[in-house]
Short mmCIF file of C-alpha atoms in Angstrom, two decimals:
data_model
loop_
_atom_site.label_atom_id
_atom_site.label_comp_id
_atom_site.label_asym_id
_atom_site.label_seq_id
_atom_site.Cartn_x
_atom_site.Cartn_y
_atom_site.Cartn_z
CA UNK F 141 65.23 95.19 49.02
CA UNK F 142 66.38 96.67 45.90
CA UNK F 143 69.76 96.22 47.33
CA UNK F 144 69.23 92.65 47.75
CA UNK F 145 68.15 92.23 44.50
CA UNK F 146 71.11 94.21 43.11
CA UNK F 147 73.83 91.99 45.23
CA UNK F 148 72.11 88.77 43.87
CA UNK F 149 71.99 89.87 40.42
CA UNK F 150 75.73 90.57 40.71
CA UNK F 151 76.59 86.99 41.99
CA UNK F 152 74.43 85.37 39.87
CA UNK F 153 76.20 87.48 36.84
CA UNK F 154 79.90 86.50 38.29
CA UNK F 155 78.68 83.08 38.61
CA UNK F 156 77.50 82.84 34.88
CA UNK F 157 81.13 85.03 33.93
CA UNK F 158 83.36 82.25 36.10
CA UNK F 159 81.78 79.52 33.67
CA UNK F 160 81.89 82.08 30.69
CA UNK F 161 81.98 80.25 27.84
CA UNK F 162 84.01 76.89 27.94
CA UNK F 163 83.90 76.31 24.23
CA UNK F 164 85.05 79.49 22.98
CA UNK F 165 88.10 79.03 25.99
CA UNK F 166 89.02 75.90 24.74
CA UNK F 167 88.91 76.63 21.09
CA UNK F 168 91.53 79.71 22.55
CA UNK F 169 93.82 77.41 23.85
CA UNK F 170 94.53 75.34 21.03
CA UNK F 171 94.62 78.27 18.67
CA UNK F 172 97.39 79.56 20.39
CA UNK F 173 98.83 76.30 20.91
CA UNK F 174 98.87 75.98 16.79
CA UNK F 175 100.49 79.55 16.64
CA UNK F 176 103.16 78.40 18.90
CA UNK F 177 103.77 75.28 16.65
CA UNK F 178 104.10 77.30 13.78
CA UNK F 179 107.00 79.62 15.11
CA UNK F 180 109.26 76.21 15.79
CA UNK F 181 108.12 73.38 13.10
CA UNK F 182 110.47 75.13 10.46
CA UNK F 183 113.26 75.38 12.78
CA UNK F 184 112.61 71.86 13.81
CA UNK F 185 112.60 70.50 10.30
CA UNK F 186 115.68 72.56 10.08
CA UNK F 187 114.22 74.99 7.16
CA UNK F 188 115.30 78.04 9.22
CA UNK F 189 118.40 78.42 11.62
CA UNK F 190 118.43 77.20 15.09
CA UNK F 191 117.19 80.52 17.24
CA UNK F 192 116.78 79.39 21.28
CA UNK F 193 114.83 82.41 21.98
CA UNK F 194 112.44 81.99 19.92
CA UNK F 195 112.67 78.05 20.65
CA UNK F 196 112.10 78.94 24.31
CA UNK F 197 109.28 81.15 23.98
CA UNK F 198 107.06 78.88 22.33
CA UNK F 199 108.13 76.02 24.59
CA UNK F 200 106.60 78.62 26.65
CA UNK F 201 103.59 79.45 25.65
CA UNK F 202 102.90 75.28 24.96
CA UNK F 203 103.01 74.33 28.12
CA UNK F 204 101.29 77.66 29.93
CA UNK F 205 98.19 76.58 27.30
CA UNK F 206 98.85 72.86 28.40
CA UNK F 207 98.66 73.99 32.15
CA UNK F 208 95.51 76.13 31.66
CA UNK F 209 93.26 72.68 30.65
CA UNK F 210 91.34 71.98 33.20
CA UNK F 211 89.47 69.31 32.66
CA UNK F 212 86.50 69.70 34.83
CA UNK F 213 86.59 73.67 33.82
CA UNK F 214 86.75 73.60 30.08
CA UNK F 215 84.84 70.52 29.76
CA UNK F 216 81.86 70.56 32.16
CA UNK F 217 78.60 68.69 31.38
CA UNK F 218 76.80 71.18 29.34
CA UNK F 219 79.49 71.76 26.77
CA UNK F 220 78.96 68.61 24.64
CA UNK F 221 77.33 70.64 22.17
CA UNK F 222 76.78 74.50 21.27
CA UNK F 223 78.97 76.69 19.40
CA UNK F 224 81.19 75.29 16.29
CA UNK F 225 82.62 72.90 19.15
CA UNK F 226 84.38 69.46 17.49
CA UNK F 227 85.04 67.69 20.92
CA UNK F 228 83.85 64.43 20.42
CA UNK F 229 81.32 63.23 22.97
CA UNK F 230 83.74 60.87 23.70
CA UNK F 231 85.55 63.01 25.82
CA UNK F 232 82.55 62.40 28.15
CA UNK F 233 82.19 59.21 27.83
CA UNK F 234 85.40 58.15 29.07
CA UNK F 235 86.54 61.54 31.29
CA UNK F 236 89.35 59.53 32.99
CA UNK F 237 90.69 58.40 29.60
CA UNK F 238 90.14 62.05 28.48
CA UNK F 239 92.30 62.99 31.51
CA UNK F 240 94.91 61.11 31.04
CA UNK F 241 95.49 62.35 27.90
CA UNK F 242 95.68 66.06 29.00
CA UNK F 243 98.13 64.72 31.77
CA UNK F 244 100.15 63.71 29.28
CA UNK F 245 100.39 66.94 27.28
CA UNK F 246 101.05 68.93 29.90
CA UNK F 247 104.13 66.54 31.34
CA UNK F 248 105.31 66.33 28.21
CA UNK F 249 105.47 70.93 27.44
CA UNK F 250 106.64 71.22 31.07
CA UNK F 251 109.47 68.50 30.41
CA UNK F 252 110.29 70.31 26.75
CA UNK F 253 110.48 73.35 29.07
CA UNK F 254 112.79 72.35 31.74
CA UNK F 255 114.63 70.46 29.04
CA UNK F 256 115.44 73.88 27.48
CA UNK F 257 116.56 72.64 23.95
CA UNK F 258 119.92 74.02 23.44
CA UNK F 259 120.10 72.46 19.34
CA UNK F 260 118.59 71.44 16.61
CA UNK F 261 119.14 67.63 17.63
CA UNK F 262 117.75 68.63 20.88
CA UNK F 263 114.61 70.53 19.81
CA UNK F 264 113.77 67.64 17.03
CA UNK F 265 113.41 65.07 20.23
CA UNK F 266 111.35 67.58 22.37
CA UNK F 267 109.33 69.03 19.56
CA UNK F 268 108.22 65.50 18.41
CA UNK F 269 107.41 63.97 22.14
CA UNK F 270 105.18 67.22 22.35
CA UNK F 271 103.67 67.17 18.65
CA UNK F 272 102.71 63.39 19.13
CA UNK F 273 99.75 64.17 21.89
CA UNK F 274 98.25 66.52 19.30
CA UNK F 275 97.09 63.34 17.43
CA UNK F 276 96.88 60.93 19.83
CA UNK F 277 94.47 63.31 21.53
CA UNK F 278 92.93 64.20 18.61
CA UNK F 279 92.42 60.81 17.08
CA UNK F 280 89.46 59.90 19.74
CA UNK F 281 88.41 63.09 21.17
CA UNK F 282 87.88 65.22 18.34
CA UNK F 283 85.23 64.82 15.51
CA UNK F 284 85.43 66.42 12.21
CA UNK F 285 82.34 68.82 11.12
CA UNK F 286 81.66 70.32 8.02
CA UNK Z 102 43.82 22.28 -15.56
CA UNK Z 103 42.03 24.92 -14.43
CA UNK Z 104 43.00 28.97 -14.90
CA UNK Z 105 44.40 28.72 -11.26
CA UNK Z 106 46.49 26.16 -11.59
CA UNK Z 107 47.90 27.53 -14.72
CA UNK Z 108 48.30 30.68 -12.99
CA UNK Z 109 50.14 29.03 -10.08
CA UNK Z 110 52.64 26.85 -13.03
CA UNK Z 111 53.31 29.96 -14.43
CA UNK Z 112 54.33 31.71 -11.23
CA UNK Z 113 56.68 28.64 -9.95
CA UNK Z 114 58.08 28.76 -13.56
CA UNK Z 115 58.80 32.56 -13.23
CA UNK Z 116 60.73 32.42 -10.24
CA UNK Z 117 62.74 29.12 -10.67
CA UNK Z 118 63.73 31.30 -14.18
CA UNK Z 119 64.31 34.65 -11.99
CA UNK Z 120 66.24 32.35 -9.38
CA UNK Z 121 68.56 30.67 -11.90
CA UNK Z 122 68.82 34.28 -13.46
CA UNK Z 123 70.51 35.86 -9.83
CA UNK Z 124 72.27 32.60 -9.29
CA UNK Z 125 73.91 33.30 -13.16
CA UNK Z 126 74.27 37.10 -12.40
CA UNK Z 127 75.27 36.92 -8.72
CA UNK Z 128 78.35 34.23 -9.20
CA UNK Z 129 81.50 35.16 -8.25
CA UNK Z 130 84.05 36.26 -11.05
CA UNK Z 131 87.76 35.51 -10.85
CA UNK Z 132 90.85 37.29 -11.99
CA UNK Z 133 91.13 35.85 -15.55
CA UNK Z 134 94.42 34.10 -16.34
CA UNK Z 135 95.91 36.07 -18.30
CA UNK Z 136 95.75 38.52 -15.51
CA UNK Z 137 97.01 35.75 -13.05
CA UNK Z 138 100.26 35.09 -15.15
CA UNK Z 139 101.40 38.50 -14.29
CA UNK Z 140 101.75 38.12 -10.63
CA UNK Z 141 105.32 36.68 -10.90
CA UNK Z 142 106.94 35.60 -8.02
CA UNK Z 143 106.74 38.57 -6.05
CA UNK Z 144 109.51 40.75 -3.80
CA UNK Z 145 108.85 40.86 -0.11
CA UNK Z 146 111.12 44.18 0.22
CA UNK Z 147 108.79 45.73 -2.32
CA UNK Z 148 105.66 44.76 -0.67
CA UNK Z 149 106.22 46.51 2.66
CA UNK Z 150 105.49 50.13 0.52
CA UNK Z 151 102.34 48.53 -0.67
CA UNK Z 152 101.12 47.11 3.16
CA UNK Z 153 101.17 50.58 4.27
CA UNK Z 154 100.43 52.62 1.33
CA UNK Z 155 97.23 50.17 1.34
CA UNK Z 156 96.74 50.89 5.26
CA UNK Z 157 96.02 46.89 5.51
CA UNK Z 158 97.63 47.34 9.43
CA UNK Z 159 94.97 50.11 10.45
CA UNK Z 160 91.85 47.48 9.80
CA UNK Z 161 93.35 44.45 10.67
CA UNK Z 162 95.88 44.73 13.19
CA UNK Z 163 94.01 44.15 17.10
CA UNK Z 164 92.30 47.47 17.61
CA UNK Z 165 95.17 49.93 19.22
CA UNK Z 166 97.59 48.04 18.22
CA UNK Z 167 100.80 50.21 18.66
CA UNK Z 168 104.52 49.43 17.23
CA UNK Z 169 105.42 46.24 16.47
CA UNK Z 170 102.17 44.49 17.25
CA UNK Z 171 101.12 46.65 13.87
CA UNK Z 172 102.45 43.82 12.03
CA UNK Z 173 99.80 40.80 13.80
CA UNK Z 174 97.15 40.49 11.76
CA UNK Z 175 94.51 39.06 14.07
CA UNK Z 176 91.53 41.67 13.11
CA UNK Z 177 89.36 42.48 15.52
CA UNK Z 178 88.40 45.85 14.64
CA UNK Z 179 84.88 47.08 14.57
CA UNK Z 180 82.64 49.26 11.75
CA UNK Z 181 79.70 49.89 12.73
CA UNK Z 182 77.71 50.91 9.74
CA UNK Z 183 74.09 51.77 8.40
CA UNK Z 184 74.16 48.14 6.89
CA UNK Z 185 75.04 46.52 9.98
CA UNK Z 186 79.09 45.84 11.94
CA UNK Z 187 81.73 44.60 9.79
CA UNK Z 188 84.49 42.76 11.68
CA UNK Z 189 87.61 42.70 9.94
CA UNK Z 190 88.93 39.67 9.78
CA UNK Z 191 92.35 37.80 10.87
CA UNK Z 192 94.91 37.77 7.75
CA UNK Z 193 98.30 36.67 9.57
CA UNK Z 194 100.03 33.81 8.60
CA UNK Z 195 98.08 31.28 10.71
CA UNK Z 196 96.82 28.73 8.09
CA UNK Z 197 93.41 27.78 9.67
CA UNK Z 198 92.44 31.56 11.35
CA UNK Z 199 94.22 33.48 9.15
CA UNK Z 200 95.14 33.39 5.18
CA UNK Z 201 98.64 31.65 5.53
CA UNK Z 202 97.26 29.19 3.36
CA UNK Z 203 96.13 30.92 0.82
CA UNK Z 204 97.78 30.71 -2.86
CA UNK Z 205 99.06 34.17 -4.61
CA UNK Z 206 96.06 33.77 -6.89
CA UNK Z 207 93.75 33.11 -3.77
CA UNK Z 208 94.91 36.48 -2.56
CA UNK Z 209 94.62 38.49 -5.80
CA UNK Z 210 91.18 36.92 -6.02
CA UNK Z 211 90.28 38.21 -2.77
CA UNK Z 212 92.14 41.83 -3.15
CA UNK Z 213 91.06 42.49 -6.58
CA UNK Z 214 87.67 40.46 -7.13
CA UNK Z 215 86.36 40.26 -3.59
CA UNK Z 216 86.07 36.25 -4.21
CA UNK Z 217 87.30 34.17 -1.52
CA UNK Z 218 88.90 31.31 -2.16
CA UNK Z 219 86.32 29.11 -1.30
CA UNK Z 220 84.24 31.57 -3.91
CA UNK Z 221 82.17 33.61 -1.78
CA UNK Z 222 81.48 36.68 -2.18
CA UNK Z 223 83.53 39.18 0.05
CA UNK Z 224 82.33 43.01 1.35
CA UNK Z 225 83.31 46.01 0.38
CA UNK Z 226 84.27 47.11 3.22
CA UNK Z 227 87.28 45.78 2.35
CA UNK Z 228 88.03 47.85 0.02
CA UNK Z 229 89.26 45.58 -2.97
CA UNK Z 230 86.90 48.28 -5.32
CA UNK Z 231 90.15 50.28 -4.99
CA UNK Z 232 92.60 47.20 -4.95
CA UNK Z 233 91.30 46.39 -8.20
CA UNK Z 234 93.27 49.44 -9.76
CA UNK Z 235 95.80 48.01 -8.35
CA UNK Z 236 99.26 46.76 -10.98
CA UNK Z 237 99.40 42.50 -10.34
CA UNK Z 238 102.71 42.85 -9.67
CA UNK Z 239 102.17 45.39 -6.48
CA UNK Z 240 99.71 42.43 -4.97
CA UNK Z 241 102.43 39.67 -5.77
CA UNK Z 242 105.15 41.96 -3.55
CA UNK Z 243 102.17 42.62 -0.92
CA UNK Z 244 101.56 38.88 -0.71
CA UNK Z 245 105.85 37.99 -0.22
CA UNK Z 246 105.55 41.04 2.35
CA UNK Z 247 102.74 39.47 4.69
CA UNK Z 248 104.60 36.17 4.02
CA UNK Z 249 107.13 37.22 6.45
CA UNK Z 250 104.69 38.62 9.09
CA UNK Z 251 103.71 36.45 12.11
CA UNK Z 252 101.03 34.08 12.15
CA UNK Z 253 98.40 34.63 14.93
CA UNK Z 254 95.71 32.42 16.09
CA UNK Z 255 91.98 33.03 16.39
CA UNK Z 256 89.31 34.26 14.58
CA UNK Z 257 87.52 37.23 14.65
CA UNK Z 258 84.35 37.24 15.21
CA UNK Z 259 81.43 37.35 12.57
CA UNK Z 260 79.96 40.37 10.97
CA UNK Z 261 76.40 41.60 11.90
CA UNK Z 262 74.60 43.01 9.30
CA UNK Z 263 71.12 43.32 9.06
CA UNK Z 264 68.57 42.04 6.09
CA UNK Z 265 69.30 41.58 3.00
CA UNK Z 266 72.92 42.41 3.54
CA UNK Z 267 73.51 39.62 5.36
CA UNK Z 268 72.97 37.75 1.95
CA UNK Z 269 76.61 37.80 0.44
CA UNK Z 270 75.62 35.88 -2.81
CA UNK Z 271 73.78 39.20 -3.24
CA UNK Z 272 77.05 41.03 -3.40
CA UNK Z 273 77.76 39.76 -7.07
CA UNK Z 274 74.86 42.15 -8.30
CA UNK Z 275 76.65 45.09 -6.65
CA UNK Z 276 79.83 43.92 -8.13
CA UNK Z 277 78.21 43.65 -11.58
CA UNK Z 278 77.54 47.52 -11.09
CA UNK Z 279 80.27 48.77 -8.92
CA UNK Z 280 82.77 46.85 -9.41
CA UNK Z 281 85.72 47.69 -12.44
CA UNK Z 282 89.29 48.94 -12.27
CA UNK Z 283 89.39 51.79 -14.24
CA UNK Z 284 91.17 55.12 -13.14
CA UNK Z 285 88.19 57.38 -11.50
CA UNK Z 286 89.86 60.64 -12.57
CA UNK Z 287 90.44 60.82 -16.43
CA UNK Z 288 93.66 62.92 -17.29
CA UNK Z 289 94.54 64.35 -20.58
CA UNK Z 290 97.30 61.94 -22.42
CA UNK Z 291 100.01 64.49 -21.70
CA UNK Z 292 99.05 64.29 -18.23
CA UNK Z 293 103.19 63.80 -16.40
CA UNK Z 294 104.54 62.24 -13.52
CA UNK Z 295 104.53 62.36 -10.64
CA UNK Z 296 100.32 62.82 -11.54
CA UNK Z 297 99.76 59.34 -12.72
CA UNK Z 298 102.25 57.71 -9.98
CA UNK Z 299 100.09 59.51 -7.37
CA UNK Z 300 96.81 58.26 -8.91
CA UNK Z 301 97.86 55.05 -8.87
CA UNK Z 302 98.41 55.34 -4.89
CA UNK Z 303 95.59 57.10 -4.41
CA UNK Z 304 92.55 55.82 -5.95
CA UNK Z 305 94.76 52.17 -5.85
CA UNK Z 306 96.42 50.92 -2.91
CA UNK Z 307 95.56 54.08 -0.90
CA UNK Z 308 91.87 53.66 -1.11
CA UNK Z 309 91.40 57.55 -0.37
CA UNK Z 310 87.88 57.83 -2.11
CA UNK Z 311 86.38 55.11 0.18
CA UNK Z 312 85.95 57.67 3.05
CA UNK Z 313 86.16 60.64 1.05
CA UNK Z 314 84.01 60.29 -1.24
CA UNK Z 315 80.22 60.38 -1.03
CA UNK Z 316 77.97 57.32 -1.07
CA UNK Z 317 75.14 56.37 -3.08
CA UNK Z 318 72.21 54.72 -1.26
CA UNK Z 319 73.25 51.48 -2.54
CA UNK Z 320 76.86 51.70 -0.77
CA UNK Z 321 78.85 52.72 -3.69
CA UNK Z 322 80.71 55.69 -4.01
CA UNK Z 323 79.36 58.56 -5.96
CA UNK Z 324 81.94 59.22 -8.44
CA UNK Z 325 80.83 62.75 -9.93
CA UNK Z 326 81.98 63.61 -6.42
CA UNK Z 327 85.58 62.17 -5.95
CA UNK Z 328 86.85 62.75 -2.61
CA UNK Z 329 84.59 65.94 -2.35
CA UNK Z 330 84.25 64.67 1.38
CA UNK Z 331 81.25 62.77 2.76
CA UNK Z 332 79.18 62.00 6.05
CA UNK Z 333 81.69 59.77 8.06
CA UNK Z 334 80.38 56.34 7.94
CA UNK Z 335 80.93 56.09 11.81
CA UNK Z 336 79.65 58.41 14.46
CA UNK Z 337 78.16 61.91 13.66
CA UNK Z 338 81.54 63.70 12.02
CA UNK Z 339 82.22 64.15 8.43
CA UNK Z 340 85.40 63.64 6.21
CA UNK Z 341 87.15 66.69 4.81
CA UNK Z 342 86.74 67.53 0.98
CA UNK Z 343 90.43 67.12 -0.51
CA UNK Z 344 89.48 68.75 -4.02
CA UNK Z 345 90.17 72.38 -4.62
CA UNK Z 346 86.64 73.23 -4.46
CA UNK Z 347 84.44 75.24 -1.77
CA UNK Z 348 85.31 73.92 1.47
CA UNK Z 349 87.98 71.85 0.31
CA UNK Z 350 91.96 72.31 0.21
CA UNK Z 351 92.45 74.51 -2.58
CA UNK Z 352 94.31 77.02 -0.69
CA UNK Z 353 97.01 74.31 0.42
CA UNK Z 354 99.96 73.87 -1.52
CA UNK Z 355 101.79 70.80 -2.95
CA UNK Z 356 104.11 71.03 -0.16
CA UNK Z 357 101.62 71.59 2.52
CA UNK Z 358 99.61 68.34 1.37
CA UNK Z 359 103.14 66.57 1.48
CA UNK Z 360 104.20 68.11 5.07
CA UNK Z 361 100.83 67.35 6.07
CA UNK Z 362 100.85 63.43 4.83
CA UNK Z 363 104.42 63.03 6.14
CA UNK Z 364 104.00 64.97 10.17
CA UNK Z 365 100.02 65.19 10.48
CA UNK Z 366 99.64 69.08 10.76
CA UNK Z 367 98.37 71.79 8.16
CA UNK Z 368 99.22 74.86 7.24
CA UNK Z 369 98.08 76.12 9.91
CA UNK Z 370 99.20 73.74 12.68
CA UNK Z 371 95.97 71.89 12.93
CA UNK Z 372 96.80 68.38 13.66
CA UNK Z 373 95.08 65.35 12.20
CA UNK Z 374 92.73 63.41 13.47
CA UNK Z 375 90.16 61.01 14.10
CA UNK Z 376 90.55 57.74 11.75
CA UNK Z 377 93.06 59.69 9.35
CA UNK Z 378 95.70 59.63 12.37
CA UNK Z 379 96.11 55.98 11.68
CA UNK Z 380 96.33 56.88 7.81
CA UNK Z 381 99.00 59.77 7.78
CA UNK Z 382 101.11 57.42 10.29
CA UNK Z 383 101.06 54.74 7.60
CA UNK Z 384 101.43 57.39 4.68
CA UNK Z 385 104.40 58.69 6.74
CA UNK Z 386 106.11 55.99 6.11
CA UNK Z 387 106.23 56.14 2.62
CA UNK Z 388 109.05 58.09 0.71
CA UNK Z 389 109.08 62.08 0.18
CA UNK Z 390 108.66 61.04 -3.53
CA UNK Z 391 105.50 58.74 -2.68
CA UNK Z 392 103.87 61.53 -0.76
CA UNK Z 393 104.64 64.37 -3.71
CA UNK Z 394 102.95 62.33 -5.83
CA UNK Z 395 99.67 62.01 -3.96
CA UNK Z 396 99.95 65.83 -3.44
CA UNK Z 397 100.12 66.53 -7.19
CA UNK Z 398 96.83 63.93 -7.81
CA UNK Z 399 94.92 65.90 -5.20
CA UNK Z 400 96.21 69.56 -6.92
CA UNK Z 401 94.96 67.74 -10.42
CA UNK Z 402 91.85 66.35 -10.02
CA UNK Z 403 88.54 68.21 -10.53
CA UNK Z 404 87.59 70.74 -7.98
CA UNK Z 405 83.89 69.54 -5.89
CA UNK Z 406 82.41 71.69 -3.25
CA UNK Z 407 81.51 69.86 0.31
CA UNK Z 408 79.83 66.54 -0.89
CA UNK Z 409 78.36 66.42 3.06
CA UNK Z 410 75.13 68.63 4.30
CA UNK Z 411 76.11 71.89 5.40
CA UNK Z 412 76.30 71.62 9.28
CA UNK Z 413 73.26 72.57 11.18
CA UNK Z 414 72.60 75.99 12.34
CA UNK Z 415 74.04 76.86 15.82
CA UNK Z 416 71.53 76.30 18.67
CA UNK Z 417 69.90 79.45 19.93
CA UNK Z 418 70.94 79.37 23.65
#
């Protein structure tokens, strides 16, 4: 009995760690996709020399955050509120709108990716099709709180 | 006559005198003409800095309206308010829907008076309490711009505002209170360029204190608190303090306010959102010089902590 008790405690407790904490994921995410940002907007405005490595890497790490948004994962009902979250409940109002938009971002890191920017002229084009969902996104599905 | 019906004279007397008294106070008040004889002719070329440094495309263009269909004016969009929805109107070219047949003085009425030119009252939510800081000549080059945009047909429709804002003859006692074109921020004489230039876009044209700035109860901004941020006047967000104060932008340089106005990220690769996206796309299109200029106004004026309510404590669960 014990036993039992034990074995259901355990799934219950993987069950709560597989939903862990969506918020605090998300807000991961687009940390790191801001870090990654960083290391290339000064090469893209062509303040510091054109470095493909680094150019790459970031690429990189874009698009593997892009890939990791799943929808139904991050955002689940639930997760409207709680923690310092700014989604806008928008998101939730209009999921397939919400979904296209994450479609979006993550065809547009994998295509910087593939594309594999090989200059300056190249990066500028790829950097700005990528940079452009972070507002577009942002303009209806984010809310500013104090 | 008896006491009452003394009593009753008195009262009819009373209000005809308070009526006439609102109908003197409340009437609308035009540019004067001295004023009017500075508008000149006006330079279409010029203008098109002044339609988007004044953001006229973000209100009135259809709402979403994406590249070129920026430039038809057939309002449409929606602000839904504590005082009711505003509905901004149609201002392309058409003659009957739109304002194509306005006069240049019809339009300066309407941009720096909030008179219409069949002398109603207009609401502030067009902002013309920031278009009244606005130079004559700057409205004259607006007007020659949206001269060459296209004329669209159809009205908006109506605003829905609730009791006794619904009453726009009411407006001209606000006005009488709110309304004057005065700089907000005060600088020392000395104060240089580009400090002034970016003043006059700001609290001008621009419009910035309208959302971020706090409001009094009565609708008007709360000056002590200049763009100290405020309680969005949509939905349940607020609008970022731009001072230097507490919870503002003080840490942000020059360049990072200019790099942020011209590609919509801070300094720490944030990206913009919400109603500002439209803004920093029409800011963007300004010149480096233009957005230095706003940066140095925002680095000069007086620092304000958050003029929202701190935010709620978390939940427990």
């Amino acid at each position: 009995m014990r036993r039992l008790i034990l074995a259901i405690s355990a799934v219950a407790l993987t069950a709560t760690a597989a939903l862990a904490d969506p918020i605090s994921e998300r807000q991961a995410i687009m940390k790191s996709n801001g870090k990654a940002l960083k290391s290339i907007s000064a090469i893209a405005k062509g303040e510091q020399p054109f470095d493909a490595d680094k150019v790459m890497a970031a690429l990189k790490t874009l698009n593997e955050d892009a890939q990791k948004i799943d929808v139904e994962k991050l955002f689940p009902d639930g997760s409207q509120t709680g923690g310092d979250t700014t989604a806008s409940p928008k998101i939730w109002d209009d999921m397939a709108g919400f979904q296209k938009a994450v479609d979006k971002f993550k065809a547009d890191t994998a295509s910087a990716v593939t594309a594999s920017p090989a200059s300056l002229d190249d990066l500028k084009v790829e950097f700005g099709k990528v940079a452009k969902n972070c507002s577009s996104c942002h303009e209806g599905f984010r809310i500013k709180k104090g | 006559m008896g006491v009452a019906a003394r009593l009753a004279m008195g009262a009819v007397a009373l209000c005809v005198l308070g009526g006439a008294t609102f109908w003197y106070l409340t009437a609308p008040v035009r540019l004067d003409p001295i004023r009017l004889a500075g508008l000149g002719t006006g330079d279409a070329a010029k203008g098109e800095r002044i339609f988007w440094a004044g953001g006229c495309a973000s209100c009135h263009a259809r709402p979403k309206a994406e590249g070129g269909a920026k430039l038809e004016l057939a309002g449409g969009v929606e602000l839904k308010t504590a005082f009711g929805t505003f509905v901004a109107p149609n201002i392309s070219q058409d003659p009957k829907d739109g304002i194509g047949a306005w006069s240049v003085e019809d339009f300066a009425n309407a941009l720096m008076k909030g008179v219409s030119p069949s002398g109603e009252h207009l609401y502030p939510a067009f902002p013309y309490t920031s278009y009244a800081r606005m130079k004559v000549g700057d409205v004259a080059d607006l007007y020659a711009y949206m001269k060459t945009l296209p004329s669209v047909a159809g009205k908006a429709p109506d605003h829905s505002l609730r009791f006794p804002f619904n009453i726009r003859r009411g407006l001209g006692l606000w006005k009488l209170l709110y309304l004057d074109d005065d700089p907000v921020v005060e600088f020392p004489e000395k104060m240089q360029e580009p400090v002034l230039l970016g003043r006059y876009l700001a609290e001008g044209p621009g419009h910035c204190g309208e959302c971020h700035t706090p409001r009094q109860f009565t609708g008007a901004t709360n000056d002590g608190k200049w763009l100290a941020g405020a309680t969005a006047a949509e939905g349940n967000g607020i609008v970022p303090n731009i001072t230097s104060g507490q919870g503002g932008i003080g840490s942000w340089s020059e360049d990072d306010i200019s790099n942020y106005l011209e590609t919509g990220f801070t300094p720490d690769f944030d990206s913009v959102g919400g109603t500002m996206v439209e803004v920093q796309k029409n800011i963007a299109r300004l010149t480096p010089e233009d957005r230095a200029a706003i940066a140095a106004y925002l680095k000069a004026i007086p620092p304000h902590p958050n003029g929202y309510p701190p935010r709620k404590a978390k939940p427990a669960s």
